[in-house]
Amino acid sequence: MSIVSYIVLALALGISSMLLFRRCGEAAPVRLSAGLLTVVIVSAIHVGLFLLGNLLGRLLCLYSPTDPHMYDDVNAYIFLGITVAVIIKLIVPYLRREPHLAVFDLRNNWAVLAMAAATGINVLLIGIGAGFVESGNAVHKIIWPLLTADILLGYLGLMFGRRKVALRPRRWMIVCCVLLLGVAIAATVNA
């Protein structure tokens, strides 16, 4: 996968974090300095889970010693399938008339860690899928775009939540899902 694919994945996961922190910031406002620390911790956990998923995906991918590119298309279809499953998991709560979305108390440290683990499952699954199509070691291509986008967009969402700025979460989640699907389709076409 190219660096552009990782940047698009980082933007999609950052938009998801923005929506989450907007909801949590509105329900339990925190000071911006404490909120920044919370966003950095959650983002670091997300990056760690994505790296772990990428490692697992590279270990689980299909490989032939005689022809290294024999199973590239199968691995790309596995990535597409995992991405579609994550997209369905992300978009279904927003399609209800009155969505009941998870809200975590940002003033409680255990709730923040639970939030990082609960939302990190999607990041882990996307990381596993990306590991199926990644041929080499892409640590820096993974870390810096995801960490930057997750921190910036998560902090922006926290500020929006504190100010109770109206967002259209359904539209933003659709944009997130389209970005994820675009990367998966591009990986499938390029396989």
Tab-separated table of C-alpha atoms in Angstrom, residues 15 38 71 127 142 153 158 185:
chain	number	residue	atom	x	y	z
A	15	ILE	CA	-13.137	11.498	11.461
A	38	THR	CA	-6.948	12.340	26.788
A	71	TYR	CA	-2.110	-14.740	-3.525
A	127	GLY	CA	-4.894	-2.790	10.687
A	142	ILE	CA	1.433	3.843	9.709
A	153	LEU	CA	-9.402	15.628	14.460
A	158	LEU	CA	-13.549	17.696	21.684
A	185	ILE	CA	-11.243	-1.002	-3.464
